mmCIF file of C-alpha atoms and ligand atoms in Angstrom:
data_model
loop_
_atom_site.group_PDB
_atom_site.id
_atom_site.type_symbol
_atom_site.label_atom_id
_atom_site.label_comp_id
_atom_site.label_asym_id
_atom_site.label_seq_id
_atom_site.Cartn_x
_atom_site.Cartn_y
_atom_site.Cartn_z
ATOM 1 C CA MET A 1 -8.665 3.610 8.046
ATOM 2 C CA THR A 2 -8.762 7.353 8.409
ATOM 3 C CA ASP A 3 -5.759 9.336 9.426
ATOM 4 C CA PRO A 4 -4.763 8.541 13.019
ATOM 5 C CA THR A 5 -4.384 12.241 13.706
ATOM 6 C CA ALA A 6 -8.106 12.646 13.016
ATOM 7 C CA THR A 7 -9.035 11.133 16.358
ATOM 8 C CA SER A 8 -5.877 11.641 18.378
ATOM 9 C CA PRO A 9 -4.090 14.728 17.176
ATOM 10 C CA HIS A 10 -0.446 14.845 18.112
ATOM 11 C CA ILE A 11 0.475 17.768 20.239
ATOM 12 C CA GLU A 12 4.102 18.088 19.284
ATOM 13 C CA ILE A 13 4.540 20.896 16.840
ATOM 14 C CA PRO A 14 7.896 20.615 15.140
ATOM 15 C CA THR A 15 10.019 23.665 15.789
ATOM 16 C CA ARG A 16 13.030 22.568 13.768
ATOM 17 C CA ALA A 17 13.510 23.619 10.182
ATOM 18 C CA PRO A 18 12.276 21.156 7.552
ATOM 19 C CA SER A 19 15.014 18.638 6.797
ATOM 20 C CA ALA A 20 16.671 19.319 3.496
ATOM 21 C CA THR A 21 17.047 15.744 2.383
ATOM 22 C CA ALA A 22 14.480 13.002 2.247
ATOM 23 C CA ALA A 23 14.295 10.622 5.161
ATOM 24 C CA ASP A 24 13.880 7.270 3.474
ATOM 25 C CA ASP A 25 11.592 4.551 4.757
ATOM 26 C CA THR A 26 9.265 6.874 6.624
ATOM 27 C CA VAL A 27 5.600 7.881 6.748
ATOM 28 C CA MET A 28 4.930 11.493 7.641
ATOM 29 C CA PRO A 29 1.408 12.664 8.565
ATOM 30 C CA PHE A 30 0.449 16.269 7.853
ATOM 31 C CA GLU A 31 -2.515 18.571 8.277
ATOM 32 C CA VAL A 32 -3.804 21.573 6.336
ATOM 33 C CA ALA A 33 -6.193 22.852 9.006
ATOM 34 C CA SER A 34 -7.560 25.815 7.060
ATOM 35 C CA LEU A 35 -8.844 23.439 4.351
ATOM 36 C CA ASP A 36 -9.820 20.521 6.665
ATOM 37 C CA LEU A 37 -7.297 18.311 4.898
ATOM 38 C CA ARG A 38 -5.156 15.580 6.382
ATOM 39 C CA GLY A 39 -2.713 13.300 4.706
ATOM 40 C CA ARG A 40 0.449 11.257 4.755
ATOM 41 C CA VAL A 41 3.612 11.158 2.697
ATOM 42 C CA VAL A 42 5.371 7.808 2.251
ATOM 43 C CA ARG A 43 9.030 7.645 1.183
ATOM 44 C CA LEU A 44 10.630 4.266 0.593
ATOM 45 C CA GLY A 45 14.298 3.689 -0.239
ATOM 46 C CA PRO A 46 16.121 0.621 1.180
ATOM 47 C CA VAL A 47 12.790 -1.019 2.151
ATOM 48 C CA VAL A 48 11.355 -1.090 -1.369
ATOM 49 C CA ASN A 49 14.746 -1.942 -2.847
ATOM 50 C CA GLU A 50 15.252 -4.865 -0.489
ATOM 51 C CA ILE A 51 11.803 -6.290 -1.199
ATOM 52 C CA LEU A 52 11.812 -5.819 -4.980
ATOM 53 C CA ALA A 53 15.473 -6.750 -5.561
ATOM 54 C CA ARG A 54 15.071 -9.961 -3.576
ATOM 55 C CA HIS A 55 12.173 -11.152 -5.711
ATOM 56 C CA ALA A 56 13.755 -10.259 -9.067
ATOM 57 C CA TYR A 57 10.338 -10.051 -10.752
ATOM 58 C CA PRO A 58 10.080 -8.720 -14.313
ATOM 59 C CA GLU A 59 10.372 -4.926 -14.205
ATOM 60 C CA PRO A 60 6.666 -4.004 -14.695
ATOM 61 C CA VAL A 61 5.633 -6.589 -12.072
ATOM 62 C CA ALA A 62 8.197 -5.185 -9.622
ATOM 63 C CA LYS A 63 6.916 -1.670 -10.288
ATOM 64 C CA LEU A 64 3.334 -2.731 -9.688
ATOM 65 C CA LEU A 65 4.257 -4.493 -6.452
ATOM 66 C CA GLY A 66 6.155 -1.351 -5.439
ATOM 67 C CA GLU A 67 2.922 0.642 -5.850
ATOM 68 C CA ALA A 68 1.030 -1.917 -3.793
ATOM 69 C CA LEU A 69 3.744 -1.648 -1.142
ATOM 70 C CA VAL A 70 3.450 2.152 -0.939
ATOM 71 C CA LEU A 71 -0.343 1.888 -0.667
ATOM 72 C CA THR A 72 0.010 -0.784 2.040
ATOM 73 C CA VAL A 73 2.342 1.417 4.083
ATOM 74 C CA MET A 74 0.126 4.464 3.500
ATOM 75 C CA LEU A 75 -3.023 2.758 4.776
ATOM 76 C CA GLY A 76 -1.455 0.378 7.294
ATOM 77 C CA SER A 77 0.392 3.157 9.096
ATOM 78 C CA ALA A 78 -2.991 4.558 10.206
ATOM 79 C CA LEU A 79 -3.418 1.560 12.519
ATOM 80 C CA LYS A 80 -2.794 1.803 16.213
ATOM 81 C CA ILE A 81 -0.681 -0.585 18.289
ATOM 82 C CA ASP A 82 -0.366 -4.205 17.208
ATOM 83 C CA GLY A 83 -2.624 -3.863 14.201
ATOM 84 C CA ARG A 84 -2.058 -5.669 10.944
ATOM 85 C CA PHE A 85 -3.167 -4.462 7.529
ATOM 86 C CA ILE A 86 -3.205 -6.683 4.464
ATOM 87 C CA LEU A 87 -3.794 -5.452 0.957
ATOM 88 C CA GLN A 88 -4.431 -8.158 -1.619
ATOM 89 C CA THR A 89 -5.456 -8.115 -5.263
ATOM 90 C CA GLN A 90 -7.016 -11.095 -6.990
ATOM 91 C CA THR A 91 -7.470 -10.613 -10.694
ATOM 92 C CA ASP A 92 -7.561 -12.411 -14.041
ATOM 93 C CA GLY A 93 -4.678 -10.484 -15.652
ATOM 94 C CA PRO A 94 -1.047 -11.595 -16.102
ATOM 95 C CA VAL A 95 -0.393 -10.549 -12.476
ATOM 96 C CA ARG A 96 -2.996 -12.568 -10.629
ATOM 97 C CA MET A 97 -2.137 -11.591 -7.077
ATOM 98 C CA LEU A 98 -0.327 -8.850 -5.187
ATOM 99 C CA VAL A 99 0.013 -8.953 -1.420
ATOM 100 C CA GLY A 100 1.207 -6.175 0.864
ATOM 101 C CA ASP A 101 1.335 -7.043 4.554
ATOM 102 C CA PHE A 102 1.910 -4.344 7.185
ATOM 103 C CA THR A 103 2.315 -5.013 10.910
ATOM 104 C CA ALA A 104 2.240 -1.970 13.177
ATOM 105 C CA PRO A 105 4.408 -0.179 13.894
ATOM 106 C CA GLY A 106 6.192 -0.202 10.575
ATOM 107 C CA LYS A 107 6.994 -3.792 9.575
ATOM 108 C CA VAL A 108 6.188 -4.578 5.962
ATOM 109 C CA ARG A 109 6.510 -7.425 3.450
ATOM 110 C CA ALA A 110 5.094 -7.993 -0.035
ATOM 111 C CA CYS A 111 4.960 -10.517 -2.860
ATOM 112 C CA ALA A 112 3.330 -11.102 -6.239
ATOM 113 C CA ARG A 113 2.019 -14.115 -8.140
ATOM 114 C CA PHE A 114 2.027 -13.879 -11.885
ATOM 115 C CA ASP A 115 2.053 -15.848 -15.118
ATOM 116 C CA LYS A 116 5.552 -15.580 -16.618
ATOM 117 C CA ASP A 117 4.481 -16.131 -20.228
ATOM 118 C CA ARG A 118 1.547 -13.742 -20.072
ATOM 119 C CA VAL A 119 3.711 -11.052 -18.479
ATOM 120 C CA ALA A 120 6.343 -11.533 -21.213
ATOM 121 C CA SER A 121 3.704 -11.221 -23.959
ATOM 122 C CA ALA A 122 2.209 -8.151 -22.271
ATOM 123 C CA ILE A 123 5.644 -6.493 -22.207
ATOM 124 C CA GLU A 124 6.242 -7.420 -25.848
ATOM 125 C CA ALA A 125 2.832 -6.037 -26.873
ATOM 126 C CA GLY A 126 3.478 -2.791 -24.970
ATOM 127 C CA LYS A 127 0.575 -3.542 -22.623
ATOM 128 C CA ALA A 128 2.418 -3.732 -19.335
ATOM 129 C CA ASP A 129 0.655 -0.777 -17.689
ATOM 130 C CA PRO A 130 -0.802 -1.494 -14.224
ATOM 131 C CA GLY A 131 -4.397 -1.764 -15.449
ATOM 132 C CA SER A 132 -3.543 -4.284 -18.174
ATOM 133 C CA LEU A 133 -1.305 -6.353 -15.893
ATOM 134 C CA LEU A 134 -3.966 -6.591 -13.206
ATOM 135 C CA GLY A 135 -7.048 -7.062 -15.372
ATOM 136 C CA ASN A 136 -10.401 -7.624 -13.691
ATOM 137 C CA GLY A 137 -11.061 -8.801 -10.184
ATOM 138 C CA HIS A 138 -10.926 -7.175 -6.806
ATOM 139 C CA LEU A 139 -8.745 -5.502 -4.257
ATOM 140 C CA ALA A 140 -9.286 -6.596 -0.661
ATOM 141 C CA MET A 141 -8.111 -4.657 2.364
ATOM 142 C CA THR A 142 -8.111 -6.468 5.681
ATOM 143 C CA ILE A 143 -7.535 -4.937 9.097
ATOM 144 C CA ASP A 144 -6.696 -7.253 11.956
ATOM 145 C CA GLN A 145 -6.389 -5.544 15.335
ATOM 146 C CA GLY A 146 -5.593 -8.678 17.315
ATOM 147 C CA PRO A 147 -7.538 -11.632 18.750
ATOM 148 C CA ASP A 148 -9.959 -9.522 20.812
ATOM 149 C CA MET A 149 -11.060 -7.352 17.941
ATOM 150 C CA SER A 150 -13.150 -8.287 14.936
ATOM 151 C CA ARG A 151 -11.486 -8.443 11.569
ATOM 152 C CA TYR A 152 -12.581 -5.882 9.050
ATOM 153 C CA GLN A 153 -12.455 -6.444 5.306
ATOM 154 C CA GLY A 154 -13.227 -3.949 2.571
ATOM 155 C CA LEU A 155 -13.527 -4.999 -1.058
ATOM 156 C CA VAL A 156 -13.374 -2.928 -4.182
ATOM 157 C CA ALA A 157 -13.609 -3.969 -7.823
ATOM 158 C CA LEU A 158 -10.582 -3.752 -10.088
ATOM 159 C CA GLU A 159 -11.729 -3.294 -13.654
ATOM 160 C CA GLY A 160 -8.688 -2.580 -15.745
ATOM 161 C CA GLY A 161 -7.735 0.437 -13.644
ATOM 162 C CA SER A 162 -4.728 1.245 -11.483
ATOM 163 C CA LEU A 163 -4.277 0.773 -7.737
ATOM 164 C CA GLU A 164 -4.746 4.536 -7.329
ATOM 165 C CA ASP A 165 -8.160 4.252 -9.016
ATOM 166 C CA ALA A 166 -9.090 1.351 -6.742
ATOM 167 C CA ALA A 167 -8.050 3.293 -3.635
ATOM 168 C CA HIS A 168 -10.193 6.282 -4.683
ATOM 169 C CA GLU A 169 -13.137 4.014 -5.334
ATOM 170 C CA TYR A 170 -12.703 2.294 -1.982
ATOM 171 C CA PHE A 171 -12.731 5.528 0.000
ATOM 172 C CA ARG A 172 -15.610 6.935 -2.044
ATOM 173 C CA ARG A 173 -17.885 3.931 -1.617
ATOM 174 C CA SER A 174 -16.880 2.334 1.674
ATOM 175 C CA GLU A 175 -15.760 5.191 3.846
ATOM 176 C CA GLN A 176 -17.313 8.142 2.036
ATOM 177 C CA ILE A 177 -14.197 10.188 2.629
ATOM 178 C CA PRO A 178 -13.018 12.242 -0.339
ATOM 179 C CA THR A 179 -9.501 10.879 -0.878
ATOM 180 C CA GLN A 180 -6.771 11.506 -3.407
ATOM 181 C CA VAL A 181 -3.796 9.162 -3.651
ATOM 182 C CA ARG A 182 -0.626 9.377 -5.722
ATOM 183 C CA LEU A 183 1.826 6.472 -5.983
ATOM 184 C CA ALA A 184 5.210 6.389 -7.714
ATOM 185 C CA VAL A 185 7.922 3.764 -8.164
ATOM 186 C CA ALA A 186 11.126 4.005 -10.160
ATOM 187 C CA GLU A 187 14.559 2.530 -10.535
ATOM 188 C CA GLU A 188 17.354 4.912 -9.718
ATOM 189 C CA LEU A 189 20.551 4.505 -11.658
ATOM 190 C CA ARG A 190 23.731 5.182 -9.718
ATOM 191 C CA ALA A 191 27.251 5.256 -11.013
ATOM 192 C CA GLY A 192 29.558 3.189 -8.832
ATOM 193 C CA LYS A 193 32.913 1.428 -8.724
ATOM 194 C CA GLY A 194 31.687 -1.746 -10.397
ATOM 195 C CA GLY A 195 29.642 0.132 -13.008
ATOM 196 C CA ALA A 196 26.115 1.477 -12.744
ATOM 197 C CA SER A 197 23.816 0.031 -10.110
ATOM 198 C CA HIS A 198 20.042 0.070 -9.979
ATOM 199 C CA ARG A 199 18.125 0.836 -6.844
ATOM 200 C CA TRP A 200 14.368 0.896 -6.425
ATOM 201 C CA ARG A 201 12.756 3.933 -4.865
ATOM 202 C CA ALA A 202 9.078 4.582 -4.200
ATOM 203 C CA GLY A 203 6.851 7.199 -2.695
ATOM 204 C CA GLY A 204 3.301 8.339 -2.353
ATOM 205 C CA ILE A 205 1.000 10.952 -0.946
ATOM 206 C CA MET A 206 -2.528 10.598 0.365
ATOM 207 C CA LEU A 207 -4.873 13.500 0.978
ATOM 208 C CA GLN A 208 -8.253 13.240 2.708
ATOM 209 C CA PHE A 209 -10.985 15.797 3.239
ATOM 210 C CA LEU A 210 -12.276 15.538 6.811
ATOM 211 C CA PRO A 211 -14.492 18.548 7.558
ATOM 212 C CA LYS A 212 -16.231 18.841 10.934
ATOM 213 C CA SER A 213 -19.652 18.973 9.309
ATOM 214 C CA PRO A 214 -20.082 15.692 7.414
ATOM 215 C CA GLU A 215 -22.388 17.135 4.739
ATOM 216 C CA ARG A 216 -19.442 19.068 3.339
ATOM 217 C CA ALA A 217 -17.688 15.766 2.544
ATOM 218 C CA ARG A 218 -20.587 14.438 0.513
ATOM 219 C CA VAL A 219 -19.371 12.960 -2.713
ATOM 220 C CA ALA A 220 -20.640 14.621 -5.821
ATOM 221 C CA ASP A 221 -21.106 11.824 -8.275
ATOM 222 C CA LEU A 222 -22.198 8.638 -6.558
ATOM 223 C CA ASP A 223 -23.898 6.337 -9.006
ATOM 224 C CA PRO A 224 -27.706 6.494 -8.603
ATOM 225 C CA GLY A 225 -27.632 2.684 -8.361
ATOM 226 C CA ASP A 226 -30.956 0.986 -8.960
ATOM 227 C CA ALA A 227 -33.059 4.150 -9.080
ATOM 228 C CA PRO A 228 -35.810 3.992 -11.724
ATOM 229 C CA GLU A 229 -34.709 4.863 -15.217
ATOM 230 C CA GLY A 230 -34.919 8.549 -16.000
ATOM 231 C CA THR A 231 -34.142 9.578 -12.414
ATOM 232 C CA GLU A 232 -31.875 12.577 -12.397
ATOM 233 C CA PRO A 233 -28.543 11.609 -10.828
ATOM 234 C CA HIS A 234 -28.176 13.343 -7.485
ATOM 235 C CA THR A 235 -25.347 15.796 -7.926
ATOM 236 C CA LEU A 236 -23.827 18.048 -5.320
ATOM 237 C CA PRO A 237 -21.186 20.636 -5.877
ATOM 238 C CA GLU A 238 -17.919 19.551 -4.275
ATOM 239 C CA ASP A 239 -16.607 21.640 -1.429
ATOM 240 C CA ASP A 240 -14.160 24.347 -2.535
ATOM 241 C CA ALA A 241 -11.566 23.292 0.048
ATOM 242 C CA TRP A 242 -11.542 19.761 -1.307
ATOM 243 C CA VAL A 243 -11.447 20.915 -4.923
ATOM 244 C CA GLU A 244 -8.372 23.004 -4.088
ATOM 245 C CA GLY A 245 -6.634 20.250 -2.126
ATOM 246 C CA ARG A 246 -7.267 17.624 -4.754
ATOM 247 C CA ALA A 247 -6.015 19.909 -7.505
ATOM 248 C CA LEU A 248 -2.774 20.556 -5.590
ATOM 249 C CA VAL A 249 -2.089 16.861 -5.007
ATOM 250 C CA SER A 250 -2.833 15.983 -8.618
ATOM 251 C CA THR A 251 0.030 18.273 -9.663
ATOM 252 C CA VAL A 252 2.562 16.144 -7.750
ATOM 253 C CA GLU A 253 4.903 14.495 -10.190
ATOM 254 C CA ASP A 254 6.395 11.031 -9.783
ATOM 255 C CA VAL A 255 9.881 12.470 -9.473
ATOM 256 C CA GLU A 256 8.809 14.586 -6.481
ATOM 257 C CA LEU A 257 7.632 11.477 -4.674
ATOM 258 C CA ILE A 258 10.869 9.553 -5.177
ATOM 259 C CA ASP A 259 13.500 12.302 -5.356
ATOM 260 C CA PRO A 260 16.059 11.517 -2.619
ATOM 261 C CA SER A 261 16.973 15.198 -2.377
ATOM 262 C CA LEU A 262 13.426 16.392 -1.671
ATOM 263 C CA SER A 263 12.217 15.787 1.892
ATOM 264 C CA SER A 264 8.602 14.982 2.743
ATOM 265 C CA GLU A 265 8.395 18.249 4.667
ATOM 266 C CA ARG A 266 9.593 20.264 1.709
ATOM 267 C CA LEU A 267 7.186 18.457 -0.572
ATOM 268 C CA VAL A 268 4.120 19.296 1.543
ATOM 269 C CA TYR A 269 5.403 22.820 2.067
ATOM 270 C CA ARG A 270 5.789 23.194 -1.692
ATOM 271 C CA LEU A 271 2.173 22.094 -2.117
ATOM 272 C CA PHE A 272 0.456 23.786 0.792
ATOM 273 C CA HIS A 273 2.537 26.798 1.806
ATOM 274 C CA GLU A 274 -0.336 29.137 0.963
ATOM 275 C CA PRO A 275 -3.102 27.614 3.093
ATOM 276 C CA GLY A 276 -0.464 26.615 5.683
ATOM 277 C CA VAL A 277 0.611 23.105 6.609
ATOM 278 C CA ARG A 278 1.604 21.411 9.838
ATOM 279 C CA VAL A 279 3.639 18.217 9.821
ATOM 280 C CA PHE A 280 3.741 15.496 12.474
ATOM 281 C CA ARG A 281 6.515 13.201 13.558
ATOM 282 C CA ALA A 282 7.290 10.630 10.880
ATOM 283 C CA GLY A 283 7.136 6.909 11.619
ATOM 284 C CA ASP A 284 9.790 4.460 10.436
ATOM 285 C CA VAL A 285 9.179 1.568 8.065
ATOM 286 C CA ARG A 286 11.315 -1.546 7.717
ATOM 287 C CA ALA A 287 11.210 -4.662 5.577
ATOM 288 C CA ALA A 288 10.683 -7.679 7.774
ATOM 289 C CA CYS A 289 9.062 -11.061 7.323
ATOM 290 C CA SER A 290 7.106 -12.869 10.002
ATOM 291 C CA CYS A 291 7.815 -16.401 8.784
ATOM 292 C CA SER A 292 9.649 -18.877 11.011
ATOM 293 C CA ARG A 293 10.548 -22.554 11.061
ATOM 294 C CA ASP A 294 7.903 -23.079 13.743
ATOM 295 C CA SER A 295 5.132 -21.445 11.706
ATOM 296 C CA VAL A 296 6.047 -23.458 8.602
ATOM 297 C CA GLU A 297 6.108 -26.650 10.665
ATOM 298 C CA ALA A 298 2.676 -25.822 12.113
ATOM 299 C CA MET A 299 1.361 -25.256 8.591
ATOM 300 C CA LEU A 300 2.757 -28.628 7.413
ATOM 301 C CA LYS A 301 1.156 -30.354 10.381
ATOM 302 C CA SER A 302 -2.199 -28.890 9.432
ATOM 303 C CA PHE A 303 -2.029 -30.709 6.070
ATOM 304 C CA SER A 304 -3.226 -34.271 5.624
ATOM 305 C CA GLN A 305 -0.662 -37.072 5.553
ATOM 306 C CA ASP A 306 -1.510 -37.541 1.888
ATOM 307 C CA ASP A 307 -0.780 -33.880 1.071
ATOM 308 C CA ARG A 308 2.492 -34.058 2.974
ATOM 309 C CA ASP A 309 3.480 -37.230 1.101
ATOM 310 C CA HIS A 310 2.998 -35.359 -2.158
ATOM 311 C CA MET A 311 5.358 -32.637 -0.990
ATOM 312 C CA VAL A 312 8.292 -34.993 -0.479
ATOM 313 C CA GLU A 313 10.986 -34.511 -3.090
ATOM 314 C CA ASP A 314 14.410 -36.169 -2.926
ATOM 315 C CA GLY A 315 13.489 -37.479 0.501
ATOM 316 C CA LYS A 316 12.681 -34.132 2.043
ATOM 317 C CA ILE A 317 9.998 -31.466 2.280
ATOM 318 C CA SER A 318 11.231 -28.056 1.201
ATOM 319 C CA VAL A 319 9.139 -24.916 1.753
ATOM 320 C CA THR A 320 10.165 -21.496 0.470
ATOM 321 C CA CYS A 321 8.553 -18.366 1.933
ATOM 322 C CA GLU A 322 6.874 -16.414 -0.859
ATOM 323 C CA PHE A 323 7.556 -13.115 0.875
ATOM 324 C CA CYS A 324 11.229 -13.358 1.817
ATOM 325 C CA SER A 325 12.425 -16.470 -0.073
ATOM 326 C CA ALA A 326 13.668 -18.079 3.149
ATOM 327 C CA ASN A 327 13.911 -21.839 2.641
ATOM 328 C CA TYR A 328 12.845 -24.358 5.292
ATOM 329 C CA VAL A 329 13.733 -28.040 4.862
ATOM 330 C CA PHE A 330 12.146 -30.856 6.854
ATOM 331 C CA ALA A 331 12.681 -34.603 6.875
ATOM 332 C CA PRO A 332 9.282 -36.249 6.238
ATOM 333 C CA GLY A 333 9.440 -38.079 9.598
ATOM 334 C CA GLU A 334 10.231 -34.874 11.421
ATOM 335 C CA VAL A 335 6.821 -33.403 10.708
ATOM 336 C CA GLU A 336 4.913 -36.675 11.092
ATOM 337 C CA ALA A 337 6.554 -37.754 14.323
ATOM 338 C CA LYS A 338 5.446 -34.634 16.118
ATOM 339 C CA ALA A 339 1.990 -34.589 14.549
ATOM 340 C CA SER A 340 -0.068 -36.626 16.965
HETATM 341 ZN ZN1 LIG B 401 9.398 -15.079 5.041
#
């Protein structure tokens, strides 16, 4: 799940001037060679708006799913051809599940499952921050590179923290790559003919430290684990290049990640103009669901007759896609007759 440019560096060096305005629904890789840093900037406009507006979740749930969507695009866009990346939380908080599903190159969908009453009480109590909404559980990241490749799944605990925290923890423990992630989601208010309209925007930046000598990437504060009591924790000073890179990314404000008038190129230039930064061609992202009448029918056929009987309401079986809200209606006999 490292940056694709780490193993196959692009050779095109952009010669044009950085674009002045943000290109929405894109992922732009970049490299700060003098500090051994690589990263990606994600900017989502119509994609995040289409997904969040369609679901009409309560505002803090929508915002949280928007963050999950940015993280999904950020990590999924590292995959090569035909890969699929699925990010899924499972927790005991008011929002019990978030799913982000990315299919290379650039197709994404997302949905949330939550408890309406608990979310309402959390909002009322002023405890609708990401950590409180998620609660405790885990974040799973699955990479599927097609039938001939093995599936990979990484798990990280969620313990009242944000998705950013979970991403840092994942890269620290599983991949041992120093990684800093920033995610931002907001509703933009626009004056229009029929009054003000709201549009969701989202963005994020990921920075990774990938030095040629691996010992430089060693993480400073790994838990000593089950070492005997009294053992001094093994501490290493962090590499200066990483300390500098991380500090620069931590200064990025939410507004910089979602500002439609600030391009990804200008953002990374603003951050890294001193050490020098090189940007690569951005990839496009679009909101698209993979559901179909055939796939729903196949799913219904996989159920027992008894389960299907329980799904019949008003003489028909109705299935709504959780991702895109598409509705598929079947006559009970239609599914049975073909199931032999
Ligand atoms: Zn769908």
